[in-house]
Amino acid sequence: MDHSTTKKDLGAFITFEGGDGVGKSTQIKLLTEYLRQSGYEVVLTREPGGSPGAELIRKLLVEGPADRWSPLADALLLYAAREDHLERTIKPALKRGAIVISDRFADSTMAYQGIAGALGRDKARALYDLVVADDGPDLTIILDTPSEEGLRRAVTRGGDQRYESKGSGFQTRVREAYLEIAASDPARCVVINAIGEIDDIARKITAAVRERLAHKDNGL
Ligand code: TMP
């Protein structure tokens, strides 16, 4: 996590979503630089994690064997972390007018656990309503790639891979889950093809941010 302060006042919550290895980090970095250069305070954060307590819970989630937690225990840990992240990091930043960019948020739980995993949509939705309710993102950028390509990249990048270890069939279901989420909420979600030149993808993301957040009347 990383904070900086400038004068402009906005208060917008942007999330990035997608399967493993779709290039989210690179694009988040580029959008953050663009917005900071335009004079906005940007709070860059991530899930699981994004606050000291949530980062402790993250270690329980991303390490160990894939079946370490039951589907419901997994989702409750994700939502315990999300509650702390919202209360300690996201809401205070939005309140003071910052743009919050989160690398993953609640759509990850709906995609990975609710739709592709064994939790089910209804339980994922119930937890969302309990914890997030009206505090969800203004804009969600979903980076989409054919899942085989995404999985290949995720496996070669190393690190803690509890969720990534579920295999390419699972990654295909995650991709389809994101497309379903985007179709169900087109006012919030923008799907961007993440295969191609980094700068071209960045331009599409910048255009989506400008277009979708223009109603906030902030001069983006
Ligand atoms: P990351 O690689 O983007 O840091 O994410 C770590 C893993 O956590 C990734 O495989 C996706 C997974 N994840 C879920 O399964 N559900 C969630 O709610 C979140 C936030 C992440």
mmCIF file of C-alpha atoms and ligand atoms in Angstrom:
data_model
loop_
_atom_site.group_PDB
_atom_site.id
_atom_site.type_symbol
_atom_site.label_atom_id
_atom_site.label_comp_id
_atom_site.label_asym_id
_atom_site.label_seq_id
_atom_site.Cartn_x
_atom_site.Cartn_y
_atom_site.Cartn_z
ATOM 1 C CA MET A 1 0.000 0.000 0.000
ATOM 2 C CA ASP A 2 1.127 3.439 -0.770
ATOM 3 C CA HIS A 3 -0.263 6.939 -0.179
ATOM 4 C CA SER A 4 0.405 10.386 -1.602
ATOM 5 C CA THR A 5 -1.402 13.664 -1.212
ATOM 6 C CA THR A 6 -2.335 16.336 -3.739
ATOM 7 C CA LYS A 7 -4.923 19.077 -3.829
ATOM 8 C CA LYS A 8 -7.658 17.775 -6.114
ATOM 9 C CA ASP A 9 -10.760 16.352 -4.537
ATOM 10 C CA LEU A 10 -12.616 13.422 -6.067
ATOM 11 C CA GLY A 11 -13.474 10.375 -4.020
ATOM 12 C CA ALA A 12 -13.828 7.482 -6.448
ATOM 13 C CA PHE A 13 -13.411 3.757 -5.916
ATOM 14 C CA ILE A 14 -11.919 1.791 -8.836
ATOM 15 C CA THR A 15 -11.232 -1.946 -8.733
ATOM 16 C CA PHE A 16 -9.204 -4.158 -11.061
ATOM 17 C CA GLU A 17 -10.243 -7.754 -11.554
ATOM 18 C CA GLY A 18 -9.345 -10.734 -13.738
ATOM 19 C CA GLY A 19 -7.863 -14.222 -13.636
ATOM 20 C CA ASP A 20 -4.351 -14.920 -12.432
ATOM 21 C CA GLY A 21 -1.511 -13.492 -14.526
ATOM 22 C CA VAL A 22 -3.579 -11.139 -16.706
ATOM 23 C CA GLY A 23 -1.200 -8.187 -16.180
ATOM 24 C CA LYS A 24 -3.230 -6.314 -13.556
ATOM 25 C CA SER A 25 -0.211 -5.012 -11.639
ATOM 26 C CA THR A 26 1.358 -3.374 -14.683
ATOM 27 C CA GLN A 27 -1.870 -1.662 -15.674
ATOM 28 C CA ILE A 28 -2.665 -0.543 -12.124
ATOM 29 C CA LYS A 29 0.783 1.053 -11.910
ATOM 30 C CA LEU A 30 0.271 2.912 -15.202
ATOM 31 C CA LEU A 31 -3.202 4.193 -14.248
ATOM 32 C CA THR A 32 -1.927 5.296 -10.830
ATOM 33 C CA GLU A 33 0.933 7.238 -12.440
ATOM 34 C CA TYR A 34 -1.463 8.856 -14.922
ATOM 35 C CA LEU A 35 -3.891 9.979 -12.212
ATOM 36 C CA ARG A 36 -1.146 11.231 -9.903
ATOM 37 C CA GLN A 37 0.392 13.211 -12.742
ATOM 38 C CA SER A 38 -3.063 14.701 -13.307
ATOM 39 C CA GLY A 39 -2.985 15.913 -9.692
ATOM 40 C CA TYR A 40 -5.157 13.384 -7.872
ATOM 41 C CA GLU A 41 -4.454 11.738 -4.565
ATOM 42 C CA VAL A 42 -4.430 8.024 -5.333
ATOM 43 C CA VAL A 43 -4.502 5.341 -2.658
ATOM 44 C CA LEU A 44 -3.285 2.100 -4.151
ATOM 45 C CA THR A 45 -4.362 -0.994 -2.302
ATOM 46 C CA ARG A 46 -5.035 -4.716 -2.802
ATOM 47 C CA GLU A 47 -6.998 -7.761 -1.722
ATOM 48 C CA PRO A 48 -6.714 -10.036 0.061
ATOM 49 C CA GLY A 49 -5.050 -7.409 2.255
ATOM 50 C CA GLY A 50 -4.895 -3.626 2.096
ATOM 51 C CA SER A 51 -4.870 -2.904 5.850
ATOM 52 C CA PRO A 52 -2.559 -4.277 8.570
ATOM 53 C CA GLY A 53 -5.175 -6.739 9.865
ATOM 54 C CA ALA A 54 -6.237 -7.838 6.386
ATOM 55 C CA GLU A 55 -2.599 -8.440 5.407
ATOM 56 C CA LEU A 56 -2.311 -10.863 8.364
ATOM 57 C CA ILE A 57 -5.406 -12.702 7.134
ATOM 58 C CA ARG A 58 -3.953 -12.739 3.595
ATOM 59 C CA LYS A 59 -1.152 -15.033 4.749
ATOM 60 C CA LEU A 60 -3.743 -17.560 5.954
ATOM 61 C CA LEU A 61 -5.444 -17.424 2.560
ATOM 62 C CA VAL A 62 -2.704 -17.500 -0.055
ATOM 63 C CA GLU A 63 -0.368 -20.049 1.564
ATOM 64 C CA GLY A 64 -0.780 -23.800 2.011
ATOM 65 C CA PRO A 65 -2.689 -26.501 0.154
ATOM 66 C CA ALA A 66 -5.746 -25.659 -1.957
ATOM 67 C CA ASP A 67 -8.061 -27.549 0.445
ATOM 68 C CA ARG A 68 -6.687 -25.860 3.577
ATOM 69 C CA TRP A 69 -10.057 -24.210 4.317
ATOM 70 C CA SER A 70 -13.613 -25.301 3.664
ATOM 71 C CA PRO A 71 -15.362 -23.123 1.037
ATOM 72 C CA LEU A 72 -17.306 -21.225 3.713
ATOM 73 C CA ALA A 73 -14.300 -20.755 6.033
ATOM 74 C CA ASP A 74 -12.352 -19.448 3.030
ATOM 75 C CA ALA A 75 -15.080 -16.946 2.167
ATOM 76 C CA LEU A 76 -15.482 -15.827 5.792
ATOM 77 C CA LEU A 77 -11.743 -15.151 6.032
ATOM 78 C CA LEU A 78 -11.863 -13.213 2.746
ATOM 79 C CA TYR A 79 -14.778 -11.160 4.060
ATOM 80 C CA ALA A 80 -13.186 -10.617 7.487
ATOM 81 C CA ALA A 81 -10.206 -9.163 5.633
ATOM 82 C CA ARG A 82 -12.501 -7.129 3.355
ATOM 83 C CA GLU A 83 -14.418 -5.627 6.285
ATOM 84 C CA ASP A 84 -11.155 -4.464 7.879
ATOM 85 C CA HIS A 85 -9.862 -3.154 4.532
ATOM 86 C CA LEU A 86 -13.064 -1.182 3.927
ATOM 87 C CA GLU A 87 -13.211 0.332 7.411
ATOM 88 C CA ARG A 88 -9.519 1.104 7.899
ATOM 89 C CA THR A 89 -8.317 1.983 4.397
ATOM 90 C CA ILE A 90 -10.969 2.422 1.698
ATOM 91 C CA LYS A 91 -13.722 4.427 3.403
ATOM 92 C CA PRO A 92 -11.389 6.910 5.160
ATOM 93 C CA ALA A 93 -9.563 7.571 1.853
ATOM 94 C CA LEU A 94 -12.809 8.091 -0.092
ATOM 95 C CA LYS A 95 -14.091 10.373 2.635
ATOM 96 C CA ARG A 96 -11.165 12.715 2.248
ATOM 97 C CA GLY A 97 -11.632 12.763 -1.540
ATOM 98 C CA ALA A 98 -8.948 10.332 -2.761
ATOM 99 C CA ILE A 99 -9.207 7.940 -5.684
ATOM 100 C CA VAL A 100 -8.877 4.415 -4.303
ATOM 101 C CA ILE A 101 -7.577 1.780 -6.709
ATOM 102 C CA SER A 102 -7.824 -1.767 -5.405
ATOM 103 C CA ASP A 103 -6.085 -4.717 -7.018
ATOM 104 C CA ARG A 104 -9.041 -7.142 -6.581
ATOM 105 C CA PHE A 105 -12.127 -6.688 -4.414
ATOM 106 C CA ALA A 106 -15.474 -8.448 -3.902
ATOM 107 C CA ASP A 107 -15.868 -9.623 -7.521
ATOM 108 C CA SER A 108 -12.878 -11.897 -6.875
ATOM 109 C CA THR A 109 -14.864 -13.722 -4.193
ATOM 110 C CA MET A 110 -17.919 -13.972 -6.459
ATOM 111 C CA ALA A 111 -15.773 -15.251 -9.363
ATOM 112 C CA TYR A 112 -13.312 -17.561 -7.574
ATOM 113 C CA GLN A 113 -15.422 -18.830 -4.675
ATOM 114 C CA GLY A 114 -19.038 -18.076 -5.621
ATOM 115 C CA ILE A 115 -19.168 -19.089 -9.301
ATOM 116 C CA ALA A 116 -15.999 -21.073 -10.142
ATOM 117 C CA GLY A 117 -15.611 -22.551 -6.640
ATOM 118 C CA ALA A 118 -17.858 -24.515 -4.299
ATOM 119 C CA LEU A 119 -19.278 -21.635 -2.218
ATOM 120 C CA GLY A 120 -22.139 -20.767 -4.569
ATOM 121 C CA ARG A 121 -23.489 -17.433 -5.746
ATOM 122 C CA ASP A 122 -26.085 -17.057 -2.964
ATOM 123 C CA LYS A 123 -23.614 -17.248 -0.086
ATOM 124 C CA ALA A 124 -21.179 -14.941 -1.891
ATOM 125 C CA ARG A 125 -24.020 -12.460 -2.415
ATOM 126 C CA ALA A 126 -25.162 -12.721 1.228
ATOM 127 C CA LEU A 127 -21.658 -11.917 2.485
ATOM 128 C CA TYR A 128 -21.442 -9.011 0.031
ATOM 129 C CA ASP A 129 -24.722 -7.567 1.294
ATOM 130 C CA LEU A 130 -23.594 -7.924 4.906
ATOM 131 C CA VAL A 131 -20.130 -6.381 4.537
ATOM 132 C CA VAL A 132 -20.018 -4.181 1.426
ATOM 133 C CA ALA A 133 -23.649 -3.197 0.735
ATOM 134 C CA ASP A 134 -23.559 0.366 -0.689
ATOM 135 C CA ASP A 135 -19.791 0.789 -0.360
ATOM 136 C CA GLY A 136 -18.880 -1.065 -3.560
ATOM 137 C CA PRO A 137 -16.758 0.261 -6.415
ATOM 138 C CA ASP A 138 -17.839 3.032 -8.809
ATOM 139 C CA LEU A 139 -15.933 1.360 -11.635
ATOM 140 C CA THR A 140 -14.501 -2.127 -12.133
ATOM 141 C CA ILE A 141 -11.961 -2.864 -14.848
ATOM 142 C CA ILE A 142 -12.014 -6.551 -15.750
ATOM 143 C CA LEU A 143 -8.892 -7.635 -17.624
ATOM 144 C CA ASP A 144 -9.798 -10.586 -19.794
ATOM 145 C CA THR A 145 -7.453 -13.111 -21.414
ATOM 146 C CA PRO A 146 -7.896 -16.626 -22.692
ATOM 147 C CA SER A 147 -7.361 -18.593 -19.500
ATOM 148 C CA GLU A 148 -4.582 -20.904 -20.752
ATOM 149 C CA GLU A 149 -2.420 -17.873 -21.479
ATOM 150 C CA GLY A 150 -3.295 -16.369 -18.103
ATOM 151 C CA LEU A 151 -2.525 -19.541 -16.204
ATOM 152 C CA ARG A 152 0.790 -20.001 -18.008
ATOM 153 C CA ARG A 153 1.836 -16.514 -16.886
ATOM 154 C CA ALA A 154 0.624 -17.073 -13.308
ATOM 155 C CA VAL A 155 2.551 -20.325 -12.963
ATOM 156 C CA THR A 156 5.800 -18.857 -14.293
ATOM 157 C CA ARG A 157 5.718 -15.836 -11.990
ATOM 158 C CA GLY A 158 6.094 -17.916 -8.763
ATOM 159 C CA GLY A 159 5.148 -16.779 -5.239
ATOM 160 C CA ASP A 160 2.363 -18.056 -2.995
ATOM 161 C CA GLN A 161 -0.014 -19.979 -5.172
ATOM 162 C CA ARG A 162 -2.758 -21.531 -3.058
ATOM 163 C CA TYR A 163 -5.523 -20.273 -5.335
ATOM 164 C CA GLU A 164 -3.511 -20.524 -8.569
ATOM 165 C CA SER A 165 -2.785 -24.198 -7.786
ATOM 166 C CA LYS A 166 -6.363 -25.157 -8.694
ATOM 167 C CA GLY A 167 -5.515 -25.775 -12.351
ATOM 168 C CA SER A 168 -6.467 -24.561 -15.805
ATOM 169 C CA GLY A 169 -10.069 -25.898 -15.709
ATOM 170 C CA PHE A 170 -10.617 -23.704 -12.657
ATOM 171 C CA GLN A 171 -9.013 -20.694 -14.371
ATOM 172 C CA THR A 172 -11.355 -21.168 -17.341
ATOM 173 C CA ARG A 173 -14.332 -21.091 -14.962
ATOM 174 C CA VAL A 174 -12.937 -17.951 -13.303
ATOM 175 C CA ARG A 175 -12.718 -16.226 -16.675
ATOM 176 C CA GLU A 176 -16.301 -17.174 -17.514
ATOM 177 C CA ALA A 177 -17.388 -16.043 -14.054
ATOM 178 C CA TYR A 178 -15.957 -12.565 -14.639
ATOM 179 C CA LEU A 179 -17.752 -12.296 -17.973
ATOM 180 C CA GLU A 180 -21.000 -13.242 -16.212
ATOM 181 C CA ILE A 181 -20.405 -10.616 -13.498
ATOM 182 C CA ALA A 182 -19.683 -7.964 -16.139
ATOM 183 C CA ALA A 183 -22.858 -8.828 -18.063
ATOM 184 C CA SER A 184 -24.936 -8.574 -14.887
ATOM 185 C CA ASP A 185 -23.623 -5.106 -13.986
ATOM 186 C CA PRO A 186 -22.680 -3.228 -17.187
ATOM 187 C CA ALA A 187 -22.989 0.208 -15.593
ATOM 188 C CA ARG A 188 -20.094 -0.578 -13.248
ATOM 189 C CA CYS A 189 -17.961 -3.106 -15.151
ATOM 190 C CA VAL A 190 -15.773 -2.620 -18.226
ATOM 191 C CA VAL A 191 -14.195 -5.698 -19.823
ATOM 192 C CA ILE A 192 -10.879 -4.995 -21.520
ATOM 193 C CA ASN A 193 -8.964 -7.498 -23.618
ATOM 194 C CA ALA A 194 -5.622 -7.868 -21.866
ATOM 195 C CA ILE A 195 -3.840 -9.501 -24.804
ATOM 196 C CA GLY A 196 -1.904 -6.896 -26.766
ATOM 197 C CA GLU A 197 0.493 -3.987 -26.340
ATOM 198 C CA ILE A 198 0.748 -2.676 -22.783
ATOM 199 C CA ASP A 199 0.319 0.939 -23.935
ATOM 200 C CA ASP A 200 -2.794 0.144 -26.001
ATOM 201 C CA ILE A 201 -4.406 -1.584 -23.047
ATOM 202 C CA ALA A 202 -3.445 1.346 -20.791
ATOM 203 C CA ARG A 203 -5.106 3.795 -23.205
ATOM 204 C CA LYS A 204 -8.331 1.782 -23.139
ATOM 205 C CA ILE A 205 -8.282 1.778 -19.346
ATOM 206 C CA THR A 206 -7.671 5.529 -19.150
ATOM 207 C CA ALA A 207 -10.543 6.134 -21.569
ATOM 208 C CA ALA A 208 -12.867 3.960 -19.472
ATOM 209 C CA VAL A 209 -11.897 5.803 -16.287
ATOM 210 C CA ARG A 210 -12.474 9.197 -17.878
ATOM 211 C CA GLU A 211 -15.789 8.160 -19.398
ATOM 212 C CA ARG A 212 -17.238 6.337 -16.408
ATOM 213 C CA LEU A 213 -16.152 8.850 -13.799
ATOM 214 C CA ALA A 214 -17.006 11.955 -15.801
ATOM 215 C CA HIS A 215 -20.351 12.252 -13.982
ATOM 216 C CA LYS A 216 -18.403 12.922 -10.800
ATOM 217 C CA ASP A 217 -17.665 16.299 -12.348
ATOM 218 C CA ASN A 218 -14.029 16.269 -11.414
ATOM 219 C CA GLY A 219 -12.387 17.218 -14.691
ATOM 220 C CA LEU A 220 -10.746 13.818 -15.314
HETATM 221 P P1 TMP B 1 -3.284 -11.872 -6.424
HETATM 222 O O1 TMP B 1 -2.437 -12.875 -7.152
HETATM 223 O O2 TMP B 1 -4.002 -10.930 -7.302
HETATM 224 O O3 TMP B 1 -2.549 -11.215 -5.277
HETATM 225 O O4 TMP B 1 -4.455 -12.716 -5.727
HETATM 226 C C1 TMP B 1 -4.183 -13.812 -4.932
HETATM 227 C C2 TMP B 1 -5.152 -14.916 -5.213
HETATM 228 O O5 TMP B 1 -6.291 -14.753 -4.393
HETATM 229 C C3 TMP B 1 -5.646 -14.997 -6.636
HETATM 230 O O6 TMP B 1 -5.444 -16.317 -7.128
HETATM 231 C C4 TMP B 1 -7.119 -14.738 -6.527
HETATM 232 C C5 TMP B 1 -7.434 -15.128 -5.120
HETATM 233 N N1 TMP B 1 -8.611 -14.478 -4.521
HETATM 234 C C6 TMP B 1 -9.775 -15.226 -4.335
HETATM 235 O O7 TMP B 1 -9.819 -16.404 -4.670
HETATM 236 N N2 TMP B 1 -10.850 -14.606 -3.790
HETATM 237 C C7 TMP B 1 -10.831 -13.296 -3.384
HETATM 238 O O8 TMP B 1 -11.833 -12.776 -2.897
HETATM 239 C C8 TMP B 1 -9.612 -12.537 -3.579
HETATM 240 C C9 TMP B 1 -9.566 -11.098 -3.165
HETATM 241 C C10 TMP B 1 -8.536 -13.178 -4.154
#
